[in-house]
Tab-separated table of C-alpha atoms in Angstrom:
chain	number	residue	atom	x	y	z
A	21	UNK	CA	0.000	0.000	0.000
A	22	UNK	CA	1.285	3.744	-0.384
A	23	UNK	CA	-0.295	5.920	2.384
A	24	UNK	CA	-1.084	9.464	1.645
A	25	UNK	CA	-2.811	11.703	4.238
A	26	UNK	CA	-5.284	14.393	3.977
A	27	UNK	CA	-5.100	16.944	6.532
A	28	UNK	CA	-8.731	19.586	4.899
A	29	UNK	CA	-9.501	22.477	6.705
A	30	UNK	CA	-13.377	21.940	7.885
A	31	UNK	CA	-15.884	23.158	5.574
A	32	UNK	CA	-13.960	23.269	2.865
A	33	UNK	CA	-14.747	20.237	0.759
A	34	UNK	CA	-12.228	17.227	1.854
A	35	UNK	CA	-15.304	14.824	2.520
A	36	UNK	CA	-16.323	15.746	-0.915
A	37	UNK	CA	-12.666	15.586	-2.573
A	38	UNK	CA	-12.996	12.136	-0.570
A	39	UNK	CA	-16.330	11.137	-2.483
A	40	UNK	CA	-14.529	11.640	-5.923
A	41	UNK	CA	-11.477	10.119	-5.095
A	42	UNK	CA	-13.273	7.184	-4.036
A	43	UNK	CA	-14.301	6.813	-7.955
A	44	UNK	CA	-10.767	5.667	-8.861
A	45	UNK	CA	-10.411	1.763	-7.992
A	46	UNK	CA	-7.233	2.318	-7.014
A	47	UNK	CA	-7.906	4.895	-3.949
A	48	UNK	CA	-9.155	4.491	-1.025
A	49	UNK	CA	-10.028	7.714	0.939
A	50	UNK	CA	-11.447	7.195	3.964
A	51	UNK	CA	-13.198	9.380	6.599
A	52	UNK	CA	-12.067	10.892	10.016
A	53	UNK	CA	-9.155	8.109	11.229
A	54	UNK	CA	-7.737	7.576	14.646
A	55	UNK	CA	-4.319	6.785	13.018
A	56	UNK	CA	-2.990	9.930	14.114
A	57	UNK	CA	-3.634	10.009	17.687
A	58	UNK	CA	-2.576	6.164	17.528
A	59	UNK	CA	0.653	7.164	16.391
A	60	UNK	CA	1.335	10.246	18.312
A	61	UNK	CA	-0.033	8.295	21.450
A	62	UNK	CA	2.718	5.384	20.717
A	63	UNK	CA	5.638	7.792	19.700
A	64	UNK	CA	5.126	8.943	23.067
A	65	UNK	CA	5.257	5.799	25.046
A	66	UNK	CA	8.448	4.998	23.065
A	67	UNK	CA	9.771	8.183	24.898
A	68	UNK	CA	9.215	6.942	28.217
A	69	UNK	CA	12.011	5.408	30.843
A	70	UNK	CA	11.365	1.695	29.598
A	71	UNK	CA	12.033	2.249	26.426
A	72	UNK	CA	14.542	4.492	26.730
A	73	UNK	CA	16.748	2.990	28.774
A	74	UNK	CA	16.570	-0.035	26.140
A	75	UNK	CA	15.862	1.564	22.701
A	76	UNK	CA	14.757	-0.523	20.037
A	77	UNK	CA	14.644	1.726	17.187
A	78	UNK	CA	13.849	-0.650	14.604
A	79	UNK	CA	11.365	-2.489	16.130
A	80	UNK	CA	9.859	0.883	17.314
A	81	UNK	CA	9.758	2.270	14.033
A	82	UNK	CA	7.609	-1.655	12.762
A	83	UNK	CA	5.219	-1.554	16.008
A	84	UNK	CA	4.111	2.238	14.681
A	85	UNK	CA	4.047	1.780	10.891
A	86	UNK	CA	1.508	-1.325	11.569
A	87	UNK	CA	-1.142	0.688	13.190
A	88	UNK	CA	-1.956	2.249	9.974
A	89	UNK	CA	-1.450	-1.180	8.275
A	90	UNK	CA	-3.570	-2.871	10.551
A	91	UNK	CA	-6.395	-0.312	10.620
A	92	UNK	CA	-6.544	-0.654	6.503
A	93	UNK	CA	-6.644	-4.639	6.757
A	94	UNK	CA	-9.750	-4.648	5.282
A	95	UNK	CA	-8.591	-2.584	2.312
A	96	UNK	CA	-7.223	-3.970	-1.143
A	97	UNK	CA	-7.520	-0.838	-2.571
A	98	UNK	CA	-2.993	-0.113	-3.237
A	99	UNK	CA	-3.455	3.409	-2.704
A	100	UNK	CA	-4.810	4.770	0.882
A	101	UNK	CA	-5.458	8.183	1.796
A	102	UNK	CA	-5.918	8.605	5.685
A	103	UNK	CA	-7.441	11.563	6.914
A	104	UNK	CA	-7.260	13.592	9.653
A	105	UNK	CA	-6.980	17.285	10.521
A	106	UNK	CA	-3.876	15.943	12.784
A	107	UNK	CA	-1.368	15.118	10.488
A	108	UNK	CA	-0.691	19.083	9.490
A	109	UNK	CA	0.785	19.249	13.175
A	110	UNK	CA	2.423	15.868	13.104
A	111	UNK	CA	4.403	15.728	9.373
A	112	UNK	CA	7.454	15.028	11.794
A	113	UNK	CA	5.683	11.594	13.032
A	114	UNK	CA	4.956	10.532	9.771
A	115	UNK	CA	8.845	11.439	8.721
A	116	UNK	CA	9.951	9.289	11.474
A	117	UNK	CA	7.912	6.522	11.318
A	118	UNK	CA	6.393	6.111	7.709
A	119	UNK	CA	8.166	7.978	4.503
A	120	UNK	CA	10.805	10.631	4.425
A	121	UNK	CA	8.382	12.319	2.115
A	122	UNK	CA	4.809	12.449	3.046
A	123	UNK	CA	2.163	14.133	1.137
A	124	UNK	CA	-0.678	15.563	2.328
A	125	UNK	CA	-3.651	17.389	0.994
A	126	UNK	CA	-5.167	20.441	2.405
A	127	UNK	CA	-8.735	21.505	0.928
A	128	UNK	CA	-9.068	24.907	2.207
A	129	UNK	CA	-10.902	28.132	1.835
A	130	UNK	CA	-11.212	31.972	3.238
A	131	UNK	CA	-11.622	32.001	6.837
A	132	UNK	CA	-14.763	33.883	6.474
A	133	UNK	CA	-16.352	31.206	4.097
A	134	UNK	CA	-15.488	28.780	6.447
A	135	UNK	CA	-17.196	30.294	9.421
A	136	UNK	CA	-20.251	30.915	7.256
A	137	UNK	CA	-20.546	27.859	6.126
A	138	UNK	CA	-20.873	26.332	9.774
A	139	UNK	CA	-23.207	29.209	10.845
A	140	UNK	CA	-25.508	28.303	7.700
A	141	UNK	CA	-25.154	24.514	9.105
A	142	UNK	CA	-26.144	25.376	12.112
A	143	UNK	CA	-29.342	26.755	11.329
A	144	UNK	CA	-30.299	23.601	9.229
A	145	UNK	CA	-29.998	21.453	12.291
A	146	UNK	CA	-33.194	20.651	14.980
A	147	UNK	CA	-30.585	19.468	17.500
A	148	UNK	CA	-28.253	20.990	19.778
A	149	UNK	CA	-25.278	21.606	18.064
A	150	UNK	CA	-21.691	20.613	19.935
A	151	UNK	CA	-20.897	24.295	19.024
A	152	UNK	CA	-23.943	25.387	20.977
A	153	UNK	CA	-23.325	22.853	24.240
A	154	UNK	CA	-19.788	24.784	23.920
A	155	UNK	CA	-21.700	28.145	24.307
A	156	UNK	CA	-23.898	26.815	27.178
A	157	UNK	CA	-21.028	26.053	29.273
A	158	UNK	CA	-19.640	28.817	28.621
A	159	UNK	CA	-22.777	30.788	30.174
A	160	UNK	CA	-23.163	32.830	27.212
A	161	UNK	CA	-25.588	33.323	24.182
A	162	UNK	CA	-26.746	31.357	21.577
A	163	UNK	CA	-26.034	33.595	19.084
A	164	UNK	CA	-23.999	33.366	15.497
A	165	UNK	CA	-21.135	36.045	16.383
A	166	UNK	CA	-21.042	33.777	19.839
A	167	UNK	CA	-20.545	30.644	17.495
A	168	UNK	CA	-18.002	32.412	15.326
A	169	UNK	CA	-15.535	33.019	18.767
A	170	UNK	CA	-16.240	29.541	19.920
A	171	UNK	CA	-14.698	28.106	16.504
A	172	UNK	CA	-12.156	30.799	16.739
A	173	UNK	CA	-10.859	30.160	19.934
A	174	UNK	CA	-7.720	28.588	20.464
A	175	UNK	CA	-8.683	25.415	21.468
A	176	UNK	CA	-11.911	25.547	18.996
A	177	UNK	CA	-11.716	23.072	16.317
A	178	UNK	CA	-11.780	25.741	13.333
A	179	UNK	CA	-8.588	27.669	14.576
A	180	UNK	CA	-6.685	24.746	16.076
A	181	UNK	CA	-6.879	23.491	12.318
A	182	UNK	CA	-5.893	26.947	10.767
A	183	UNK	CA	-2.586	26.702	12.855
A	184	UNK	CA	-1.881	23.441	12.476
A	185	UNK	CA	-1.845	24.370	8.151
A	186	UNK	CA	0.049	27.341	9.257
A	187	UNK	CA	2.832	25.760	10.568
A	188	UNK	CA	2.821	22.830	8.109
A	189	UNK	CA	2.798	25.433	5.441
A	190	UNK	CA	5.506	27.338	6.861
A	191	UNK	CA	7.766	24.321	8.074
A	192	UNK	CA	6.938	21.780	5.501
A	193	UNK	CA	5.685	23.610	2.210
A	194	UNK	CA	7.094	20.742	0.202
A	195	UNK	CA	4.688	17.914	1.660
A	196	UNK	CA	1.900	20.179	1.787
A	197	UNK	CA	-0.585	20.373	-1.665
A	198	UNK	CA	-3.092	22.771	-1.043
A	199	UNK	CA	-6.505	23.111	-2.796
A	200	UNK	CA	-9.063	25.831	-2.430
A	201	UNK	CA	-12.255	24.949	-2.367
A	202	UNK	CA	-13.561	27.418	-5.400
A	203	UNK	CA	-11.280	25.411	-7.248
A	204	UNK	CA	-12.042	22.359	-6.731
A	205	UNK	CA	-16.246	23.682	-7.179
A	206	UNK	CA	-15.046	25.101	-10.178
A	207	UNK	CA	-12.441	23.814	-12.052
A	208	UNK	CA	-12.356	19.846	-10.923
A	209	UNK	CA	-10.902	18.054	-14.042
A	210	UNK	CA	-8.025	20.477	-13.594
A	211	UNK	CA	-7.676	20.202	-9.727
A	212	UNK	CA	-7.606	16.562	-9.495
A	213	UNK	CA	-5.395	16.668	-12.349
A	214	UNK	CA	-2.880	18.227	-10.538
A	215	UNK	CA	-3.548	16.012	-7.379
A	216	UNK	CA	-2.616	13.282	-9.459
A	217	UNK	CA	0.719	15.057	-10.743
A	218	UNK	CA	1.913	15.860	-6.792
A	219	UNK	CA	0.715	12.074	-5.693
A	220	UNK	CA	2.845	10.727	-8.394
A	221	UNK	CA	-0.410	8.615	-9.488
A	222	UNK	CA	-1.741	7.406	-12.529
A	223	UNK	CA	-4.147	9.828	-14.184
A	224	UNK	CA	-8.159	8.986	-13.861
A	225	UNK	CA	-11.245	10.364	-15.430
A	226	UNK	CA	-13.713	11.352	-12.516
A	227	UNK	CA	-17.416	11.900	-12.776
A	228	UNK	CA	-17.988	15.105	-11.409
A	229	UNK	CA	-22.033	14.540	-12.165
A	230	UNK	CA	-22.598	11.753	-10.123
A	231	UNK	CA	-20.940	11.807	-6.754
A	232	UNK	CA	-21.539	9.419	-4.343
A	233	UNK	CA	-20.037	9.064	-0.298
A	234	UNK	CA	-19.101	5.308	-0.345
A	235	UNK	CA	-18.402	5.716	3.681
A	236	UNK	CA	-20.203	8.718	6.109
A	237	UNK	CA	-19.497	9.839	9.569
A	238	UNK	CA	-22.141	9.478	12.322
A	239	UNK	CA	-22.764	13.045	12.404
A	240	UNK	CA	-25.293	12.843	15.757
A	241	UNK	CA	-22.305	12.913	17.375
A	242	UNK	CA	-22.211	16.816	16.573
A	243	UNK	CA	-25.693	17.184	16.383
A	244	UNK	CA	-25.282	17.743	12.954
A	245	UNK	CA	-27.195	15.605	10.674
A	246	UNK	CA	-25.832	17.069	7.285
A	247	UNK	CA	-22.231	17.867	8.746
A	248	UNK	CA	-21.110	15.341	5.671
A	249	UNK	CA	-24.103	15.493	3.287
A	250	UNK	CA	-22.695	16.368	-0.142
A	251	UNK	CA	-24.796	16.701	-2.919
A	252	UNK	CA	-24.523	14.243	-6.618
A	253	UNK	CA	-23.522	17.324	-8.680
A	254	UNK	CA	-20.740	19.205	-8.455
A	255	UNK	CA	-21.225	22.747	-7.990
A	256	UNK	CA	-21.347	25.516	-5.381
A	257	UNK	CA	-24.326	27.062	-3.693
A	258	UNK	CA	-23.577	28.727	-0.750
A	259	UNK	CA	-24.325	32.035	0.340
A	260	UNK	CA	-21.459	34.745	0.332
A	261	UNK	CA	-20.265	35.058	3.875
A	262	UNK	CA	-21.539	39.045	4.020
A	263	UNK	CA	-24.952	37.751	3.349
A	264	UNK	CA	-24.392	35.281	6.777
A	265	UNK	CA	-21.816	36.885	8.978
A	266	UNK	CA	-22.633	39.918	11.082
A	267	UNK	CA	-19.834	43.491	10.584
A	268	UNK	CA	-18.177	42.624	13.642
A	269	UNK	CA	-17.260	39.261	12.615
A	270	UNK	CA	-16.145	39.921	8.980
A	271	UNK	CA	-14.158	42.830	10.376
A	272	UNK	CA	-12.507	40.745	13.526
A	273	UNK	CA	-11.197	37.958	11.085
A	274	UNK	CA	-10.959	38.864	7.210
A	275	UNK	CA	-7.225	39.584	7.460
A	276	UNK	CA	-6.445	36.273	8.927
A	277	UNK	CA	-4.276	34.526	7.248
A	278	UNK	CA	-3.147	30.683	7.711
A	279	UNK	CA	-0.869	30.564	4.478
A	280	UNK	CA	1.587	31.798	2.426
């Protein structure tokens, strides 16, 4: 198997990038993987007194690389693409302990899009969104400028994933393909064209009018239903983010930046 890892901002099209790759017989892309926190959890064992008083590099370096074997078992498919918004903090792990030359994919878009896009999912759902449990420990409003600084934090799931492609983008450019999302929306043959070219894979003709999620998250667990919905036909819908995001917002976080 060759292992390739795909590290998507949220909201910004890796579950459907995922759903097209699947296509190709060849691929395998899967959904949100514990592979990373596997590793990193093992790595850090290996750190510990017993094993460092008795290093066994080599047979570290086997017992790490066969989580991710093990957890594709049940694939035949020679081409894996694990995925996980980890492995843009933890390139270094997968130097170590897998290739000396891992690539990873980043789907990504404007910050403001981003948070847009969750406020607009949001509103679809009936339940009680994780962002909104955040909010109601925190004592505060349920409100969408609220939700915005909850993802925004720095332990919130939107900016802990903006820094993590920050730093891989800064300390590892060269393992790092990125992909905005209005190109992938709007010029796919192209996109995955050049996918191919940095994956060093054989070339494949996608149907970008009939896409279909072979695998899906439980999305209950966020309380929301359509987290992963993507829709057969390729094309973008959403609402600009001025039509969604209140002044303050737009204002607070349109000069972020998270890349070069």
């Amino acid at each position: 198997m060759k292992f390739y890892f795909d590290c998507g901002l949220p909201r910004s099209g890796s579950t459907l990038l995922t759903a097209i790759l699947n296509q190709n017989p060849d691929i395998h892309a899967g959904v949100m993987s514990p592979v990373s926190e596997l590793m990193e959890a093992t790595d850090y064992i290996f750190q510990q007194e017993q094993a460092t008083v008795f290093p066994k590099p080599y047979v570290f370096k086997t017992i790490v690389r066969s989580l991710i074997l093990n957890y594709y078992s049940d694939r035949v498919e020679p081409i894996i693409i694990d995925k996980s918004r980890l492995w843009a903090d933890y390139i270094g792990l997968l130097k170590k302990y897998i290739t000396p030359n891992p690539k990873l994919i980043c789907v990504h878009r404007d910050v403001l899009d981003i948070l847009a896009s969750w406020i607009t999912l949001i509103h679809k759902s009936d339940e009680l969104s994780y962002v909104d449990k955040g909010l109601k420990e925190w004592g505060v409003n349920f409100c969408d400028d609220n939700r915005c600084h909850y993802l925004m934090q720095p332990s919130g799931i939107l900016y802990k994933s903006l820094e993590s492609v920050k730093y891989a983008s800064k300390h590892h450019a060269g393992n790092l393909h990125m992909i905005h999302y209005d190109d992938l929306t709007s010029n796919p043959k192209e996109t995955l064209d050049k996918l191919h070219l940095f994956l060093d894979i054989d070339p494949y003709t996608y149907n970008f009018n009939s896409i279909v999620a072979k695998e899906r998250e439980d999305d209950s667990y966020y309380g929301l239903p359509t987290m992963h919905e993507i829709r057969s036909e390729l094309k973008k819908i959403s609402k600009p983010y001025t039509e969604v995001l209140s002044k303050d917002i737009i204002d607070k976080y349109k000069d972020y930046k998270y890349y070069d």
